[in-house]
PDB file of C-alpha atoms in Angstrom:
ATOM      1  CA  MET A   1      11.614 -33.142  41.611  1.00 57.00           C
ATOM      2  CA  LEU A   2       8.629 -32.914  39.377  1.00 57.00           C
ATOM      3  CA  THR A   3       5.455 -34.462  39.666  1.00 61.00           C
ATOM      4  CA  ARG A   4       3.404 -36.173  36.702  1.00 56.00           C
ATOM      5  CA  ARG A   5       0.813 -33.875  36.880  1.00 55.00           C
ATOM      6  CA  GLN A   6       3.754 -31.065  36.705  1.00 49.00           C
ATOM      7  CA  THR A   7       5.098 -32.210  34.643  1.00 45.00           C
ATOM      8  CA  PHE A   8       1.754 -32.431  32.263  1.00 44.00           C
ATOM      9  CA  LYS A   9       0.816 -29.204  32.536  1.00 49.00           C
ATOM     10  CA  ILE A  10       4.603 -27.860  31.771  1.00 51.00           C
ATOM     11  CA  ALA A  11       4.423 -29.745  28.465  1.00 46.00           C
ATOM     12  CA  SER A  12       0.566 -29.450  27.737  1.00 47.00           C
ATOM     13  CA  GLY A  13       1.612 -25.599  27.680  1.00 49.00           C
ATOM     14  CA  ALA A  14       4.685 -26.005  25.300  1.00 47.00           C
ATOM     15  CA  ALA A  15       2.782 -27.466  23.264  1.00 48.00           C
ATOM     16  CA  LEU A  16      -0.173 -25.513  23.310  1.00 45.00           C
ATOM     17  CA  TRP A  17       2.673 -22.131  22.416  1.00 48.00           C
ATOM     18  CA  ALA A  18       3.988 -24.157  19.877  1.00 49.00           C
ATOM     19  CA  ALA A  19       0.790 -24.320  18.427  1.00 49.00           C
ATOM     20  CA  PHE A  20       0.274 -20.589  18.286  1.00 49.00           C
ATOM     21  CA  PRO A  21       1.749 -18.841  14.923  1.00 51.00           C
ATOM     22  CA  LEU A  22       4.621 -16.598  16.123  1.00 45.00           C
ATOM     23  CA  SER A  23       2.064 -14.049  13.412  1.00 44.00           C
ATOM     24  CA  ALA A  24      -0.473 -13.705  16.182  1.00 47.00           C
ATOM     25  CA  PHE A  25       2.008 -11.933  18.159  1.00 47.00           C
ATOM     26  CA  ALA A  26       3.336  -9.903  15.742  1.00 51.00           C
ATOM     27  CA  HIS A  27       2.357  -6.267  15.420  1.00 53.00           C
ATOM     28  CA  ARG A  28       1.141  -5.739  11.858  1.00 64.00           C
ATOM     29  CA  GLN A  29       3.052  -3.037   9.987  1.00 75.00           C
ATOM     30  CA  LYS A  30       1.869   0.577   8.476  1.00 91.00           C
ATOM     31  CA  THR A  31       2.177  -0.605   4.737  1.00 95.00           C
ATOM     32  CA  THR A  32       0.851   0.544   0.971  1.00 97.00           C
ATOM     33  CA  LEU A  33       0.911  -1.115  -2.516  1.00 98.00           C
ATOM     34  CA  THR A  34       1.442   0.037  -5.331  1.00 98.00           C
ATOM     35  CA  THR A  35       1.052  -1.748  -8.726  1.00 98.00           C
ATOM     36  CA  ILE A  36       2.056  -0.178 -11.536  1.00 98.00           C
ATOM     37  CA  THR A  37       0.532  -2.340 -14.759  1.00 96.00           C
ATOM     38  CA  TRP A  38       2.099  -1.710 -18.534  1.00 94.00           C
ATOM     39  CA  ASP A  39      -0.571  -3.074 -20.964  1.00 94.00           C
ATOM     40  CA  GLU A  40       0.997  -3.025 -24.592  1.00 92.00           C
ATOM     41  CA  ASP A  41      -2.407  -4.156 -25.596  1.00 93.00           C
ATOM     42  CA  ASP A  42      -4.386  -1.540 -25.523  1.00 94.00           C
ATOM     43  CA  GLY A  43      -1.916   0.924 -23.920  1.00 94.00           C
ATOM     44  CA  MET A  44      -1.952   2.063 -20.760  1.00 96.00           C
ATOM     45  CA  LEU A  45      -0.099   2.324 -17.640  1.00 97.00           C
ATOM     46  CA  TYR A  46      -2.167   1.276 -14.951  1.00 98.00           C
ATOM     47  CA  VAL A  47      -2.090   2.189 -11.116  1.00 98.00           C
ATOM     48  CA  MET A  48      -3.891   0.832  -7.867  1.00 98.00           C
ATOM     49  CA  HIS A  49      -3.072   1.464  -4.276  1.00 98.00           C
ATOM     50  CA  SER A  50      -3.579  -0.672  -1.730  1.00 98.00           C
ATOM     51  CA  TYR A  51      -4.488   0.949   2.144  1.00 98.00           C
ATOM     52  CA  HIS A  52      -5.411  -0.973   5.224  1.00 96.00           C
ATOM     53  CA  LEU A  53      -8.849   0.417   5.668  1.00 96.00           C
ATOM     54  CA  HIS A  54      -8.479   1.384   9.539  1.00 95.00           C
ATOM     55  CA  ASP A  55      -5.257   3.001   8.686  1.00 95.00           C
ATOM     56  CA  VAL A  56      -6.367   5.229   6.324  1.00 97.00           C
ATOM     57  CA  GLU A  57      -9.599   6.129   8.075  1.00 96.00           C
ATOM     58  CA  THR A  58      -7.642   7.357  11.255  1.00 96.00           C
ATOM     59  CA  ALA A  59      -5.037   8.873  10.000  1.00 96.00           C
ATOM     60  CA  LEU A  60      -6.910  10.993   7.035  1.00 97.00           C
ATOM     61  CA  ALA A  61      -9.988  11.930   9.869  1.00 97.00           C
ATOM     62  CA  ALA A  62      -6.565  12.912  12.457  1.00 95.00           C
ATOM     63  CA  LYS A  63      -4.850  15.398   9.996  1.00 96.00           C
ATOM     64  CA  GLY A  64      -8.857  16.051   8.856  1.00 96.00           C
ATOM     65  CA  ILE A  65      -8.558  15.657   5.270  1.00 95.00           C
ATOM     66  CA  ILE A  66     -11.850  13.707   6.260  1.00 96.00           C
ATOM     67  CA  ASP A  67     -14.874  14.312   8.426  1.00 95.00           C
ATOM     68  CA  ARG A  68     -14.344  11.279  10.635  1.00 95.00           C
ATOM     69  CA  PRO A  69     -12.907   7.702  10.118  1.00 95.00           C
ATOM     70  CA  ASP A  70     -14.902   6.075   7.897  1.00 95.00           C
ATOM     71  CA  LEU A  71     -14.272   5.540   3.548  1.00 96.00           C
ATOM     72  CA  PHE A  72     -17.415   4.522   3.271  1.00 94.00           C
ATOM     73  CA  SER A  73     -19.089   7.381   1.616  1.00 95.00           C
ATOM     74  CA  LEU A  74     -18.550   8.338  -1.658  1.00 96.00           C
ATOM     75  CA  LYS A  75     -17.130  12.233  -0.145  1.00 96.00           C
ATOM     76  CA  ALA A  76     -14.090  10.451   1.802  1.00 97.00           C
ATOM     77  CA  ARG A  77     -13.219   7.766  -0.695  1.00 97.00           C
ATOM     78  CA  ALA A  78     -13.685  11.534  -3.221  1.00 97.00           C
ATOM     79  CA  GLN A  79     -11.103  12.938  -0.697  1.00 97.00           C
ATOM     80  CA  LEU A  80      -8.791   9.932  -0.541  1.00 98.00           C
ATOM     81  CA  SER A  81      -8.184   9.907  -4.348  1.00 98.00           C
ATOM     82  CA  LEU A  82      -7.638  13.532  -4.238  1.00 98.00           C
ATOM     83  CA  TYR A  83      -5.239  12.680  -1.332  1.00 98.00           C
ATOM     84  CA  THR A  84      -3.117   9.995  -3.151  1.00 98.00           C
ATOM     85  CA  GLU A  85      -3.466  11.828  -6.182  1.00 98.00           C
ATOM     86  CA  LYS A  86      -1.133  14.410  -4.523  1.00 98.00           C
ATOM     87  CA  HIS A  87       1.139  12.152  -2.675  1.00 98.00           C
ATOM     88  CA  PHE A  88       1.778   9.926  -5.697  1.00 98.00           C
ATOM     89  CA  SER A  89       3.827  10.792  -9.107  1.00 98.00           C
ATOM     90  CA  LEU A  90       5.296   9.094 -12.045  1.00 98.00           C
ATOM     91  CA  PHE A  91       8.398  10.525 -14.038  1.00 97.00           C
ATOM     92  CA  SER A  92       9.727   9.249 -17.852  1.00 94.00           C
ATOM     93  CA  ASN A  93      12.798  11.145 -18.796  1.00 91.00           C
ATOM     94  CA  ASP A  94      11.932  13.526 -16.070  1.00 90.00           C
ATOM     95  CA  LYS A  95       8.498  14.552 -17.677  1.00 94.00           C
ATOM     96  CA  ASN A  96       5.506  13.791 -15.551  1.00 96.00           C
ATOM     97  CA  ILE A  97       3.137  10.981 -16.383  1.00 97.00           C
ATOM     98  CA  GLU A  98      -0.176  12.420 -16.271  1.00 97.00           C
ATOM     99  CA  LEU A  99      -2.048   9.851 -14.552  1.00 98.00           C
ATOM    100  CA  GLU A 100      -6.515   9.805 -15.041  1.00 98.00           C
ATOM    101  CA  LEU A 101      -7.523   9.731 -11.253  1.00 98.00           C
ATOM    102  CA  LEU A 102     -10.545   6.583 -11.492  1.00 98.00           C
ATOM    103  CA  GLY A 103     -11.394   6.418  -7.838  1.00 96.00           C
ATOM    104  CA  ALA A 104     -11.832   4.785  -4.585  1.00 97.00           C
ATOM    105  CA  GLU A 105     -13.422   1.576  -3.514  1.00 97.00           C
ATOM    106  CA  THR A 106     -13.378  -0.413  -0.416  1.00 97.00           C
ATOM    107  CA  GLU A 107     -13.372  -4.414  -0.291  1.00 96.00           C
ATOM    108  CA  GLY A 108     -12.851  -6.137   2.786  1.00 95.00           C
ATOM    109  CA  ARG A 109     -10.453  -4.394   5.020  1.00 95.00           C
ATOM    110  CA  THR A 110      -8.721  -2.903   1.018  1.00 96.00           C
ATOM    111  CA  VAL A 111      -8.937   0.127   0.431  1.00 97.00           C
ATOM    112  CA  TYR A 112      -8.027   0.385  -3.476  1.00 98.00           C
ATOM    113  CA  VAL A 113      -7.130   3.614  -5.643  1.00 98.00           C
ATOM    114  CA  TYR A 114      -7.052   3.403  -9.120  1.00 98.00           C
ATOM    115  CA  GLN A 115      -5.559   5.966 -11.911  1.00 98.00           C
ATOM    116  CA  GLN A 116      -4.269   5.422 -15.322  1.00 98.00           C
ATOM    117  CA  ALA A 117      -1.773   6.790 -18.578  1.00 98.00           C
ATOM    118  CA  VAL A 118      -2.335   6.183 -21.595  1.00 96.00           C
ATOM    119  CA  LEU A 119       1.656   5.463 -23.467  1.00 93.00           C
ATOM    120  CA  LYS A 120       2.160   4.707 -26.596  1.00 89.00           C
ATOM    121  CA  ARG A 121       5.000   2.162 -25.384  1.00 91.00           C
ATOM    122  CA  ALA A 122       6.280   1.236 -22.037  1.00 91.00           C
ATOM    123  CA  PRO A 123       8.569   3.712 -20.337  1.00 91.00           C
ATOM    124  CA  SER A 124      12.193   3.028 -20.309  1.00 89.00           C
ATOM    125  CA  ALA A 125      13.040   5.229 -17.719  1.00 93.00           C
ATOM    126  CA  LEU A 126      10.552   6.061 -14.661  1.00 96.00           C
ATOM    127  CA  VAL A 127      10.824   7.783 -11.460  1.00 97.00           C
ATOM    128  CA  VAL A 128       8.198   7.274  -8.869  1.00 98.00           C
ATOM    129  CA  SER A 129       7.431   9.264  -5.804  1.00 98.00           C
ATOM    130  CA  ALA A 130       4.991   7.711  -3.326  1.00 98.00           C
ATOM    131  CA  SER A 131       4.604   9.691   0.124  1.00 97.00           C
ATOM    132  CA  MET A 132       1.412   8.483   0.627  1.00 97.00           C
ATOM    133  CA  LEU A 133       0.766   8.727   4.724  1.00 97.00           C
ATOM    134  CA  ARG A 134       4.921   9.276   5.749  1.00 95.00           C
ATOM    135  CA  GLY A 135       4.248  12.381   7.018  1.00 93.00           C
ATOM    136  CA  ILE A 136       1.181  11.110   9.188  1.00 95.00           C
ATOM    137  CA  ILE A 137       1.825   7.434  10.282  1.00 95.00           C
ATOM    138  CA  PRO A 138       5.200   6.998  11.933  1.00 93.00           C
ATOM    139  CA  GLY A 139       7.277   3.701  10.191  1.00 94.00           C
ATOM    140  CA  GLN A 140       4.809   4.260   7.278  1.00 96.00           C
ATOM    141  CA  LEU A 141       6.177   1.825   4.276  1.00 97.00           C
ATOM    142  CA  ASN A 142       5.111   2.355   1.088  1.00 98.00           C
ATOM    143  CA  ASN A 143       6.005  -0.384  -1.570  1.00 98.00           C
ATOM    144  CA  VAL A 144       5.839  -0.233  -5.453  1.00 98.00           C
ATOM    145  CA  ASP A 145       5.717  -3.025  -7.831  1.00 98.00           C
ATOM    146  CA  VAL A 146       5.939  -2.123 -11.180  1.00 97.00           C
ATOM    147  CA  THR A 147       5.410  -4.836 -13.660  1.00 94.00           C
ATOM    148  CA  LEU A 148       6.586  -4.423 -18.169  1.00 90.00           C
ATOM    149  CA  GLY A 149       5.662  -7.318 -19.594  1.00 86.00           C
ATOM    150  CA  LYS A 150       7.287 -10.219 -17.665  1.00 88.00           C
ATOM    151  CA  ASP A 151       9.594  -7.901 -16.150  1.00 89.00           C
ATOM    152  CA  ILE A 152       8.933  -6.836 -12.627  1.00 93.00           C
ATOM    153  CA  ARG A 153      10.879  -4.268 -10.055  1.00 95.00           C
ATOM    154  CA  SER A 154      10.414  -2.982  -6.696  1.00 97.00           C
ATOM    155  CA  VAL A 155      11.034  -0.140  -4.724  1.00 97.00           C
ATOM    156  CA  GLN A 156      10.251   0.723  -0.723  1.00 97.00           C
ATOM    157  CA  PHE A 157       9.698   4.184   0.494  1.00 97.00           C
ATOM    158  CA  ARG A 158      10.217   5.208   3.559  1.00 95.00           C
ATOM    159  CA  ASP A 159      10.651   8.382   6.226  1.00 92.00           C
ATOM    160  CA  ASN A 160      11.755  11.098   4.147  1.00 93.00           C
ATOM    161  CA  ASP A 161      12.671   9.238   1.058  1.00 96.00           C
ATOM    162  CA  GLY A 162      12.142  11.332  -1.799  1.00 96.00           C
ATOM    163  CA  PRO A 163      11.861  10.119  -5.706  1.00 97.00           C
ATOM    164  CA  LYS A 164      13.922   6.524  -6.816  1.00 97.00           C
ATOM    165  CA  LYS A 165      14.582   4.771  -9.788  1.00 96.00           C
ATOM    166  CA  VAL A 166      12.842   2.208 -10.768  1.00 95.00           C
ATOM    167  CA  LEU A 167      14.152   1.994 -14.738  1.00 87.00           C
ATOM    168  CA  ALA A 168      17.029   3.789 -16.151  1.00 78.00           C
TER     169      ALA A 168
END
């Protein structure tokens, strides 16, 4: 039979356990998010890639793409930008959309890489290839969200996925 003290300890422990959010015990998934937005007013397609700072620093340093796991130097961010440019592409009607690389910046625990393309009109067909970090980090997921007006489409890349149609 349990004493009052034992019952109180068990109840207190259960209450504390219940108060912790389950996410505190979860392992953060290795993901990138790329957003592609068409701006009709200026005829531009904007692409923004967001990486978790620690993930991309350690991955690129391990592969020798950057000298050390630190993306605060201009040189390291430029190397990340060039790496992203090499591992991300867009196609419309079987033609490569030439993306202009704008650069990268860090903000908190996130690194952003920016690209853009001049397009006279929104693409009616769009194929995306996003292989960033997938050959370096096991289980890496690359999420791509495409916004054309009010329409939002999403695709996810994992393992050895090749290019995917976002718009037919």
